[in-house]
PDB file of C-alpha atoms in Angstrom:
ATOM      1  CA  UNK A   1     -15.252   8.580 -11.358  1.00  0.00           C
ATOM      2  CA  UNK A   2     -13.839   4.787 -11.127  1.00  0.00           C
ATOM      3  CA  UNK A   3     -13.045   4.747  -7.641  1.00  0.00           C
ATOM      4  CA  UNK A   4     -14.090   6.496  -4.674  1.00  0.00           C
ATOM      5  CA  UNK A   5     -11.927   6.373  -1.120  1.00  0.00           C
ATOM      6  CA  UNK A   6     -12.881   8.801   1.821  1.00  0.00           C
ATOM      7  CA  UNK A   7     -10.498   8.927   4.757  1.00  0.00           C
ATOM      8  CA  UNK A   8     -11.804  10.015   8.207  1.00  0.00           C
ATOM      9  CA  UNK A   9      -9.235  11.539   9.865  1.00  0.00           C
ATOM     10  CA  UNK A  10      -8.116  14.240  12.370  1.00  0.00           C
ATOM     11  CA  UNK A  11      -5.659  15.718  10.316  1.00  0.00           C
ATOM     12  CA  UNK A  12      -6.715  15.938   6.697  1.00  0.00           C
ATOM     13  CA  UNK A  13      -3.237  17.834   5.700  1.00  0.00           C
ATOM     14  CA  UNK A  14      -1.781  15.092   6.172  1.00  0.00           C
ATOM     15  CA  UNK A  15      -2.695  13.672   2.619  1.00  0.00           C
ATOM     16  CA  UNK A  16      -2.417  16.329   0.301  1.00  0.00           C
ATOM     17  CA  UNK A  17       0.696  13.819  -0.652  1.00  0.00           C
ATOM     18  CA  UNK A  18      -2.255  12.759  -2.750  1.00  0.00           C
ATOM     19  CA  UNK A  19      -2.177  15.854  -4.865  1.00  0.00           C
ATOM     20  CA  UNK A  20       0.983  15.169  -6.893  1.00  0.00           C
ATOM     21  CA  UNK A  21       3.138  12.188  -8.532  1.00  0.00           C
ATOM     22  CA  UNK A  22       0.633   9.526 -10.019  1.00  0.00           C
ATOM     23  CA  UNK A  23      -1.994   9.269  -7.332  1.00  0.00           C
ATOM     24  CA  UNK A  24      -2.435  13.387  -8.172  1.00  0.00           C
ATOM     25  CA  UNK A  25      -2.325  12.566 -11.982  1.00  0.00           C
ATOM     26  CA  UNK A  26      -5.366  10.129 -11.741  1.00  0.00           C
ATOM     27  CA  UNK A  27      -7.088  12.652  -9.455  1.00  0.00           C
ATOM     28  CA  UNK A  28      -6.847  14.670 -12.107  1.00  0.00           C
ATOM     29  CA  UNK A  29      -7.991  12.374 -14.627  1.00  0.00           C
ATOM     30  CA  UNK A  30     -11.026  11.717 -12.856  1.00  0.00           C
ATOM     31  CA  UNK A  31      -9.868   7.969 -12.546  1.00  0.00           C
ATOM     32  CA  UNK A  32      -9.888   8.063  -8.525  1.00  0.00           C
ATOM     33  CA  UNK A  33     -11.962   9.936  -5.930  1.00  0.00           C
ATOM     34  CA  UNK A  34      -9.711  10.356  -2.690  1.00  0.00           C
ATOM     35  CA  UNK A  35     -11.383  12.627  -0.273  1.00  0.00           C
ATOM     36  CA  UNK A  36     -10.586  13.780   3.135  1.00  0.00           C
ATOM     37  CA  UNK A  37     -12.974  13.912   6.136  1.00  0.00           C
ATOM     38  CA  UNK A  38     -12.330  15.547   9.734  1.00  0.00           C
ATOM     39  CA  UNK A  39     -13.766  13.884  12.477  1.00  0.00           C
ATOM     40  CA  UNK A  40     -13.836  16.931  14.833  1.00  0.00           C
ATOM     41  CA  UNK A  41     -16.487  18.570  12.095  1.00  0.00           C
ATOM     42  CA  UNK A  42     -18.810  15.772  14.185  1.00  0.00           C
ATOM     43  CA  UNK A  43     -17.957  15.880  17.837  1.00  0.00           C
ATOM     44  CA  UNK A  44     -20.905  17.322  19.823  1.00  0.00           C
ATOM     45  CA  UNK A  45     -18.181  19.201  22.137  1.00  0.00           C
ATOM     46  CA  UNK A  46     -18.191  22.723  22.109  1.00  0.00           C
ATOM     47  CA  UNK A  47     -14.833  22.856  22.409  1.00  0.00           C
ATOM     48  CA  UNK A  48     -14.570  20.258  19.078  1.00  0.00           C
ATOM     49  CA  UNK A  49     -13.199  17.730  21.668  1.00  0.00           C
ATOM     50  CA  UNK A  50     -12.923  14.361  20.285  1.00  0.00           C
ATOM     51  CA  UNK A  51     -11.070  12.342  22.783  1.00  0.00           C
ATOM     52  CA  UNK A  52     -11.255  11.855  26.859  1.00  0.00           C
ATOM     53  CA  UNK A  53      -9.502  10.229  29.789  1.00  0.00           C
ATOM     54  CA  UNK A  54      -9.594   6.693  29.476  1.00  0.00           C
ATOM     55  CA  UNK A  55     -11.974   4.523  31.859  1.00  0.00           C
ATOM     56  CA  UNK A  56      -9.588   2.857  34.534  1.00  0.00           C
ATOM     57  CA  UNK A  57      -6.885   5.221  34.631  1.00  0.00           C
ATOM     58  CA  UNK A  58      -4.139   4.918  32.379  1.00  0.00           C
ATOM     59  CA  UNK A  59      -1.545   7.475  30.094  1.00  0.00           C
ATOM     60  CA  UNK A  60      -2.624   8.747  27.041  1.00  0.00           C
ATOM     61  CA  UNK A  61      -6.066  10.133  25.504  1.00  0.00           C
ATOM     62  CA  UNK A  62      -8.466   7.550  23.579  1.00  0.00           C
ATOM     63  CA  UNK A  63     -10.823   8.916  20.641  1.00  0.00           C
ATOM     64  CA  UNK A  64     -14.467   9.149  21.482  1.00  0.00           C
ATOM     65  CA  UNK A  65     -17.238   6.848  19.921  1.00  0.00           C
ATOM     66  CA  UNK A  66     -19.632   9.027  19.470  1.00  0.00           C
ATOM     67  CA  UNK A  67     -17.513  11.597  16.711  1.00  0.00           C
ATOM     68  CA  UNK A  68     -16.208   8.492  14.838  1.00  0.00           C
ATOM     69  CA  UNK A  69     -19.823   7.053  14.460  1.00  0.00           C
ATOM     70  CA  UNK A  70     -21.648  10.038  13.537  1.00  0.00           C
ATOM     71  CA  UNK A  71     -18.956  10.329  10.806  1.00  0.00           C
ATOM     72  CA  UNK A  72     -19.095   6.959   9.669  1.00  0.00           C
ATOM     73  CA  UNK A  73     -22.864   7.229   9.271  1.00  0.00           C
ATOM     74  CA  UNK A  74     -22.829  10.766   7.310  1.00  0.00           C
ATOM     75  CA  UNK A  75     -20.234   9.207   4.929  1.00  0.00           C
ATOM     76  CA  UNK A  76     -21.866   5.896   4.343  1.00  0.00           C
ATOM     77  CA  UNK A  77     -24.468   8.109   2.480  1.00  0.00           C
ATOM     78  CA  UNK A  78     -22.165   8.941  -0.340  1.00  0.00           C
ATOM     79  CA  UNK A  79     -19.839   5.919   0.064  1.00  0.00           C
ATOM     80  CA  UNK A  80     -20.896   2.370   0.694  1.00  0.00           C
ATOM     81  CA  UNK A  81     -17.531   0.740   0.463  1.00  0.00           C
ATOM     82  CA  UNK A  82     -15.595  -1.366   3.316  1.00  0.00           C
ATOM     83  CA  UNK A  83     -14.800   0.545   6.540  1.00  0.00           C
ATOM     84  CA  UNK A  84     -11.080  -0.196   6.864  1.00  0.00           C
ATOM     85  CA  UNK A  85      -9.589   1.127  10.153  1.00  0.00           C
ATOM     86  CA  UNK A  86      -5.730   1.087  10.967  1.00  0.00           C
ATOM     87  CA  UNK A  87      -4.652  -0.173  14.158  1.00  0.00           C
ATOM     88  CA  UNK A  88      -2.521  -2.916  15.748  1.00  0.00           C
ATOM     89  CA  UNK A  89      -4.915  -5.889  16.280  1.00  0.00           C
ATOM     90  CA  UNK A  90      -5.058  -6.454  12.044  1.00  0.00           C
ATOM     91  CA  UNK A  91      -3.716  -8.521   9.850  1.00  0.00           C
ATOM     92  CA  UNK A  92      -0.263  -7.058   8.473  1.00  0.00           C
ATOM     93  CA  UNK A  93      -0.541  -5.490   4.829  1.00  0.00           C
ATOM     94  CA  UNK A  94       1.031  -6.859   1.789  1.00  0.00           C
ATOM     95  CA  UNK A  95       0.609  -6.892  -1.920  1.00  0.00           C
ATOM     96  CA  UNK A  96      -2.095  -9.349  -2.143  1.00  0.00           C
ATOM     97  CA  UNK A  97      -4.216  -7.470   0.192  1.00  0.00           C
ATOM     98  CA  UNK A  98      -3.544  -4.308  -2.043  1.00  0.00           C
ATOM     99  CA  UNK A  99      -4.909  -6.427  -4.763  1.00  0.00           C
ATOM    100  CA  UNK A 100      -7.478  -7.271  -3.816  1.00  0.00           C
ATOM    101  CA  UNK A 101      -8.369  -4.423  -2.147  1.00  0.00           C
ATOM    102  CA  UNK A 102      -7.844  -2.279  -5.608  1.00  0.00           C
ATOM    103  CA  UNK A 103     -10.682  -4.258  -7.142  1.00  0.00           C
ATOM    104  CA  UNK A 104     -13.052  -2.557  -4.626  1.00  0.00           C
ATOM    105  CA  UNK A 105     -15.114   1.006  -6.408  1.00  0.00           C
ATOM    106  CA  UNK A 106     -15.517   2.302  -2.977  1.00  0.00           C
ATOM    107  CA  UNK A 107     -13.230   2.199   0.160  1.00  0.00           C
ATOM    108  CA  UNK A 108     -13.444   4.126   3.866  1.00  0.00           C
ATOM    109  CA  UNK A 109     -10.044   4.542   5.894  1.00  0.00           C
ATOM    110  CA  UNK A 110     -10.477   5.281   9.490  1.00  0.00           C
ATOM    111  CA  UNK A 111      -7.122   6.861  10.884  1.00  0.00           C
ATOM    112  CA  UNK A 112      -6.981   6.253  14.887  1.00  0.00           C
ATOM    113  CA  UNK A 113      -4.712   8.528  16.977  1.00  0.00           C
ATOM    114  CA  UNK A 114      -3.973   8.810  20.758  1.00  0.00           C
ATOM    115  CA  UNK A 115      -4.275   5.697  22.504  1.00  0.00           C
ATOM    116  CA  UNK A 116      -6.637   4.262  19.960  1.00  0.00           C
ATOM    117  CA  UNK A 117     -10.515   4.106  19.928  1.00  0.00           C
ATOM    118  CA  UNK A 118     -13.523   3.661  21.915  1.00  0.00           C
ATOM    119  CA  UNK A 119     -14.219  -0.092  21.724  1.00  0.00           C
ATOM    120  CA  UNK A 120     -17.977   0.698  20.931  1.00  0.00           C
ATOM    121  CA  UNK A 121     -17.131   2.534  17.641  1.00  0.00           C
ATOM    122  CA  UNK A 122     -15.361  -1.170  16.240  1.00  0.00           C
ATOM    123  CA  UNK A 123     -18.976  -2.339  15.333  1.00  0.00           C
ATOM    124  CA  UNK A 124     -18.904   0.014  12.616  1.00  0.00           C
ATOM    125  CA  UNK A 125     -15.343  -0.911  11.104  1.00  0.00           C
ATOM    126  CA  UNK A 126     -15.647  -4.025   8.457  1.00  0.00           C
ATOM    127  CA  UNK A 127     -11.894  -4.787   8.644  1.00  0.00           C
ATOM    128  CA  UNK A 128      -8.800  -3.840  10.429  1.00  0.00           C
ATOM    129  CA  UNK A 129      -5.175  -3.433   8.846  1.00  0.00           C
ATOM    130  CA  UNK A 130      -1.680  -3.008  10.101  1.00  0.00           C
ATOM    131  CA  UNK A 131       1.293  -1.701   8.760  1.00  0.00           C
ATOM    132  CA  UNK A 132       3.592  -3.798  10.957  1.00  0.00           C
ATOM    133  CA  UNK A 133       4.944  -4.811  14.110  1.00  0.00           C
ATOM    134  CA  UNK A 134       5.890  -0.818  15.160  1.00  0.00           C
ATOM    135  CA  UNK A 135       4.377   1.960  16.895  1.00  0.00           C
ATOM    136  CA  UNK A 136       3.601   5.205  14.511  1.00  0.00           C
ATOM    137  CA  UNK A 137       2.221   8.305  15.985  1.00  0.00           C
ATOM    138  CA  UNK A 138      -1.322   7.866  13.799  1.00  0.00           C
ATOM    139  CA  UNK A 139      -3.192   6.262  11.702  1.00  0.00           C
ATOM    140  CA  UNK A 140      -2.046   8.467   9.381  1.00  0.00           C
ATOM    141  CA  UNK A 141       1.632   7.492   9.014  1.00  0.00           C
ATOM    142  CA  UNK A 142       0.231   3.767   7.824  1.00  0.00           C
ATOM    143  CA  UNK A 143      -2.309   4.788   5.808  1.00  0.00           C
ATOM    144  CA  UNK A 144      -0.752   6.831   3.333  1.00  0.00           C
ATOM    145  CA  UNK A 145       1.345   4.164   1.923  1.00  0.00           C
ATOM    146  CA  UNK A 146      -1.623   1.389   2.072  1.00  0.00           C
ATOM    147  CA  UNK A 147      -3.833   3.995  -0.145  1.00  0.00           C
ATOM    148  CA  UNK A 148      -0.620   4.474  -2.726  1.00  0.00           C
ATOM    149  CA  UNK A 149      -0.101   0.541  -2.922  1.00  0.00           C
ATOM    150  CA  UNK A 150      -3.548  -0.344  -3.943  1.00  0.00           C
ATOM    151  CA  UNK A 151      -4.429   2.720  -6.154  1.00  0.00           C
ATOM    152  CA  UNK A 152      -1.349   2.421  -7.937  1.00  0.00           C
ATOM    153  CA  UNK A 153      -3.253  -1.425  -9.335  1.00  0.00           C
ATOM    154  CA  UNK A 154      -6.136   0.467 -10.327  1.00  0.00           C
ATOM    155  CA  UNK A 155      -6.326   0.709 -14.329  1.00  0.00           C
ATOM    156  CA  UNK A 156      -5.592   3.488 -15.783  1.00  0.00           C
ATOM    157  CA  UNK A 157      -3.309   5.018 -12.482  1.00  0.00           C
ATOM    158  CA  UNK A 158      -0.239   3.875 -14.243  1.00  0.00           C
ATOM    159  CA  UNK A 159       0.820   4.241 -17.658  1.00  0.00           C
ATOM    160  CA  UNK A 160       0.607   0.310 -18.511  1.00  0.00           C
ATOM    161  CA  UNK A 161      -0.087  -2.902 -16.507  1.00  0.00           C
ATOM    162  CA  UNK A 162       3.579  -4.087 -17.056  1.00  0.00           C
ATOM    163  CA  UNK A 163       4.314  -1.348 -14.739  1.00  0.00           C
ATOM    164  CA  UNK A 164       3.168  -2.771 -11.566  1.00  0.00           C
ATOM    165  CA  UNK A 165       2.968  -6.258 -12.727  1.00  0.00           C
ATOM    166  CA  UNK A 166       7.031  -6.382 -12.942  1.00  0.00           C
ATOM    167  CA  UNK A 167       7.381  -4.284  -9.601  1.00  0.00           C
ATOM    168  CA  UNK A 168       8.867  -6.246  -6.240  1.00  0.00           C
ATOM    169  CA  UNK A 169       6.277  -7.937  -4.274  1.00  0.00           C
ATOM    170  CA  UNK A 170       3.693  -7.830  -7.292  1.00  0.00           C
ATOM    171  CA  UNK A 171       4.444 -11.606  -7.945  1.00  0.00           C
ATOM    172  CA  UNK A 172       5.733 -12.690  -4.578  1.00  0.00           C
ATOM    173  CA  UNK A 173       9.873 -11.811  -5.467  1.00  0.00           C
ATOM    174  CA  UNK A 174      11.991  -8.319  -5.148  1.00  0.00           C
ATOM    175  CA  UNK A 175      12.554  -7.047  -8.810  1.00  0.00           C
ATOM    176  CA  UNK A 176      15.275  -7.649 -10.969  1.00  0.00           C
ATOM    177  CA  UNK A 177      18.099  -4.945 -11.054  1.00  0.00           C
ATOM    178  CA  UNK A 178      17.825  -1.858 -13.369  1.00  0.00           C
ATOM    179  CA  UNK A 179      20.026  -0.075 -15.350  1.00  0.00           C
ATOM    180  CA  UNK A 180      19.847   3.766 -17.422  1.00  0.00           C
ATOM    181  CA  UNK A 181      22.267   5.548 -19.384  1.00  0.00           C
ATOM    182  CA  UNK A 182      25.569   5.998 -19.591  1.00  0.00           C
ATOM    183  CA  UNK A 183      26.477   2.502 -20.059  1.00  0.00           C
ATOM    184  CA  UNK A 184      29.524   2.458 -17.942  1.00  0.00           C
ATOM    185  CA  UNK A 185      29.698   4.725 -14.465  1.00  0.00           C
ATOM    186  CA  UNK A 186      32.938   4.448 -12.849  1.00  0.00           C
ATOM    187  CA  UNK A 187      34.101   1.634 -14.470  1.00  0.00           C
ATOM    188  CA  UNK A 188      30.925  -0.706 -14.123  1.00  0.00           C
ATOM    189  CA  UNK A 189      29.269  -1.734 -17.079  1.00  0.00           C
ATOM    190  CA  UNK A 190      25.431  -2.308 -17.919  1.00  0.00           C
ATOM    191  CA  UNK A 191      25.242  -6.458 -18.097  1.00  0.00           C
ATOM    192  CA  UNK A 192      26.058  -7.389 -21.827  1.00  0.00           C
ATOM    193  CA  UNK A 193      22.893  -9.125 -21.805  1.00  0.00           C
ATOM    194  CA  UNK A 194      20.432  -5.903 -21.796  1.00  0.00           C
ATOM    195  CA  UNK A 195      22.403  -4.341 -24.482  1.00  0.00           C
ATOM    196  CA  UNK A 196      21.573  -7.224 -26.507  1.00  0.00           C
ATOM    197  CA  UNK A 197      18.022  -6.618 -27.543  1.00  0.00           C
ATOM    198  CA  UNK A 198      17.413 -10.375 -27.579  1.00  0.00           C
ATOM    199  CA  UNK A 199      14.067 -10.471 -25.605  1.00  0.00           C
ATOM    200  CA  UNK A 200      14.326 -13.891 -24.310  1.00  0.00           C
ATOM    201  CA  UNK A 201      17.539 -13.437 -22.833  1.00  0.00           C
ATOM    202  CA  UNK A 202      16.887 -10.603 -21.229  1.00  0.00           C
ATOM    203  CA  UNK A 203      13.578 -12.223 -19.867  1.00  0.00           C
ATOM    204  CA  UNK A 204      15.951 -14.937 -18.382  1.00  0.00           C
ATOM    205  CA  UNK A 205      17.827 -12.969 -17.380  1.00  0.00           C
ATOM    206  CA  UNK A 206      15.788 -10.495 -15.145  1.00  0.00           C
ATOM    207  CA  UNK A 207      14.086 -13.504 -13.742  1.00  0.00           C
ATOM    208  CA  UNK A 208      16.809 -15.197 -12.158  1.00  0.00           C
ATOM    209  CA  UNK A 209      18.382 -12.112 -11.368  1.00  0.00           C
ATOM    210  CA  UNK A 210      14.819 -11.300  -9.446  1.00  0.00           C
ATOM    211  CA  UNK A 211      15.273 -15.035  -7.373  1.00  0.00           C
ATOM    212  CA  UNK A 212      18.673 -14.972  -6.827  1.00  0.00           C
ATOM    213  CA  UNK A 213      18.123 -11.033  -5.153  1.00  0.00           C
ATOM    214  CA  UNK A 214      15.146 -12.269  -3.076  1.00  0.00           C
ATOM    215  CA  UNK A 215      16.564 -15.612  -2.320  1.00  0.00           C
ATOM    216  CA  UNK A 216      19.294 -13.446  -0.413  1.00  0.00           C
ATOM    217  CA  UNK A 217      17.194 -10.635   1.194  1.00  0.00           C
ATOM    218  CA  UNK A 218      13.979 -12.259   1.571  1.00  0.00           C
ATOM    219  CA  UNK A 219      14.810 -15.741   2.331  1.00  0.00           C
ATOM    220  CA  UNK A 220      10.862 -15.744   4.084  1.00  0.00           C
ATOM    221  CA  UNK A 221       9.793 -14.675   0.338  1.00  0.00           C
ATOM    222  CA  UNK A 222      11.827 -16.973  -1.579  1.00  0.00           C
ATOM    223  CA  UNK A 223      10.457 -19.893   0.599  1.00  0.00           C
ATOM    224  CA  UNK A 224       6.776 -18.752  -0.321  1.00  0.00           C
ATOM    225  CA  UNK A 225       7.301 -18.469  -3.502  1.00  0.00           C
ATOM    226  CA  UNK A 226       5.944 -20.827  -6.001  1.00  0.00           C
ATOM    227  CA  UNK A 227       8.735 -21.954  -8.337  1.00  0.00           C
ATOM    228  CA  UNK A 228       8.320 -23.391 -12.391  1.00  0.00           C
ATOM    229  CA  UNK A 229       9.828 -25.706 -13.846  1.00  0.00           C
ATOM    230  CA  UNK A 230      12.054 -22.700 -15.501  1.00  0.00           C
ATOM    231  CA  UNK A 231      13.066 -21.262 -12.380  1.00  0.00           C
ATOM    232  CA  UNK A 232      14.108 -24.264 -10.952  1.00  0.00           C
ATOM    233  CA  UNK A 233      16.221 -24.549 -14.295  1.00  0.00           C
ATOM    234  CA  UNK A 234      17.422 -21.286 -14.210  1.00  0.00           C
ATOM    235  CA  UNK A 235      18.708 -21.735 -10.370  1.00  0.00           C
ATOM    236  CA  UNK A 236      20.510 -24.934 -11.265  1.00  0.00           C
ATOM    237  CA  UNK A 237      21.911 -23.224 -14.048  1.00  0.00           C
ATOM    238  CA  UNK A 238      23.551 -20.505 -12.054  1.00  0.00           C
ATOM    239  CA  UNK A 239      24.818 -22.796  -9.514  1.00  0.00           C
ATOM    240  CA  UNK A 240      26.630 -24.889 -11.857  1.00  0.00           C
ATOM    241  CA  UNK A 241      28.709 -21.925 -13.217  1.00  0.00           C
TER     242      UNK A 241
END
């Protein structure tokens, strides 16, 4: 197996999203190891009780240390990777935490719930992640989409590395549009240009295509992004028409 990922969570149906689509294909292929753990197997609570009142008063429930450490420990013996735990006080996830992230053979995802965690279980966590400035109901909800986004740079998950490499975000800009058959729907046409089979062009093309679409959308991107001396060409080039 290439790479390993166990998530600790208290809803392990939650990810059988996992089982189908690409992630499911490289299951399959033996090319990633994505495993899900249930905390409440570890809570010493006869009544497999895993979170309590919090100290101080307050709404809500918080998860218990002493469930999330034992599991942490028991998994550690199979899986030495990073602890990764998704709450609020982490740094926001994008694609080159995904890539780097992907280059690591063994990964733990903690999934909070309730009102969060017992502060003394944080020791254990080696890094914290968000999905964003929004409230979802788990730790779940986020960190579904942050497995698919690095496991999809793993090689050998997709079919070839021009398949992520080209996708929006990969290289700091939103993709360049795409077009299938028939070549005209309802009286718009596929651009002239992709019909051409002149490589080049249609390199040039899709690349300005990608700046001019983020330069609109994701002004914040486009302002980031680090420009050659062809791009800066290219822009000029579509002004002046």
């Amino acid at each position: 197996m290439d790479v390993r990922i166990d998530i600790l969570t208290l809803f392990p149906e939650m990810f059988d999203v996992f089982d189908y689509s690409i992630i499911g294909r490289a299951r399959e292929k033996k090319i990633l190891d994505v495993n899900t753990v249930d905390i409440r197997e570890y809570t010493e609570d006869k009544h497999r009780k895993v979170d309590d009142y919090p100290y101080g008063g307050g709404a809500g429930m918080v998860m218990a240390a002493q469930p999330i450490v034992d599991c942490i420990r028991d998994i550690k013996k199979l899986n030495n990777g990073k602890v990764i735990f998704l709450g609020p006080r982490g740094k926001t996830f994008n694609q080159d935490m995904a890539k780097e992230l992907s280059k690591e053979k063994e990964l733990i995802f903690l999934c909070g719930h309730y009102e969060g965690i017992d502060e003394r279980a944080r020791k254990y966590i080696d890094m914290e992640i968000s999905l964003g400035d929004f409230v979802v109901t788990g730790g779940e909800s986020a960190c579904i989409p942050i497995i698919d986004a690095i496991c999809r740079m793993i090689p050998g998950v997709l079919k070839s590395d021009e398949s992520y490499m080209e996708e929006s975000f990969y290289n700091g800009l939103i993709e360049y549009p795409q077009y299938t058959r028939p070549e005209c729907f309802e009286g718009y046409d596929v651009p002239e240009v992709l019909l051409s089979g002149h490589h080049e062009n249609i390199r040039k093309w899709r690349r300005i295509q990608s700046l001019i679409i983020t330069r609109k959308n994701r002004p914040d991107l486009f302002r980031k992004a680090e420009l050659t001396e062809e791009d800066k060409k290219l822009l000029k080039k579509y002004r002046n028409r």
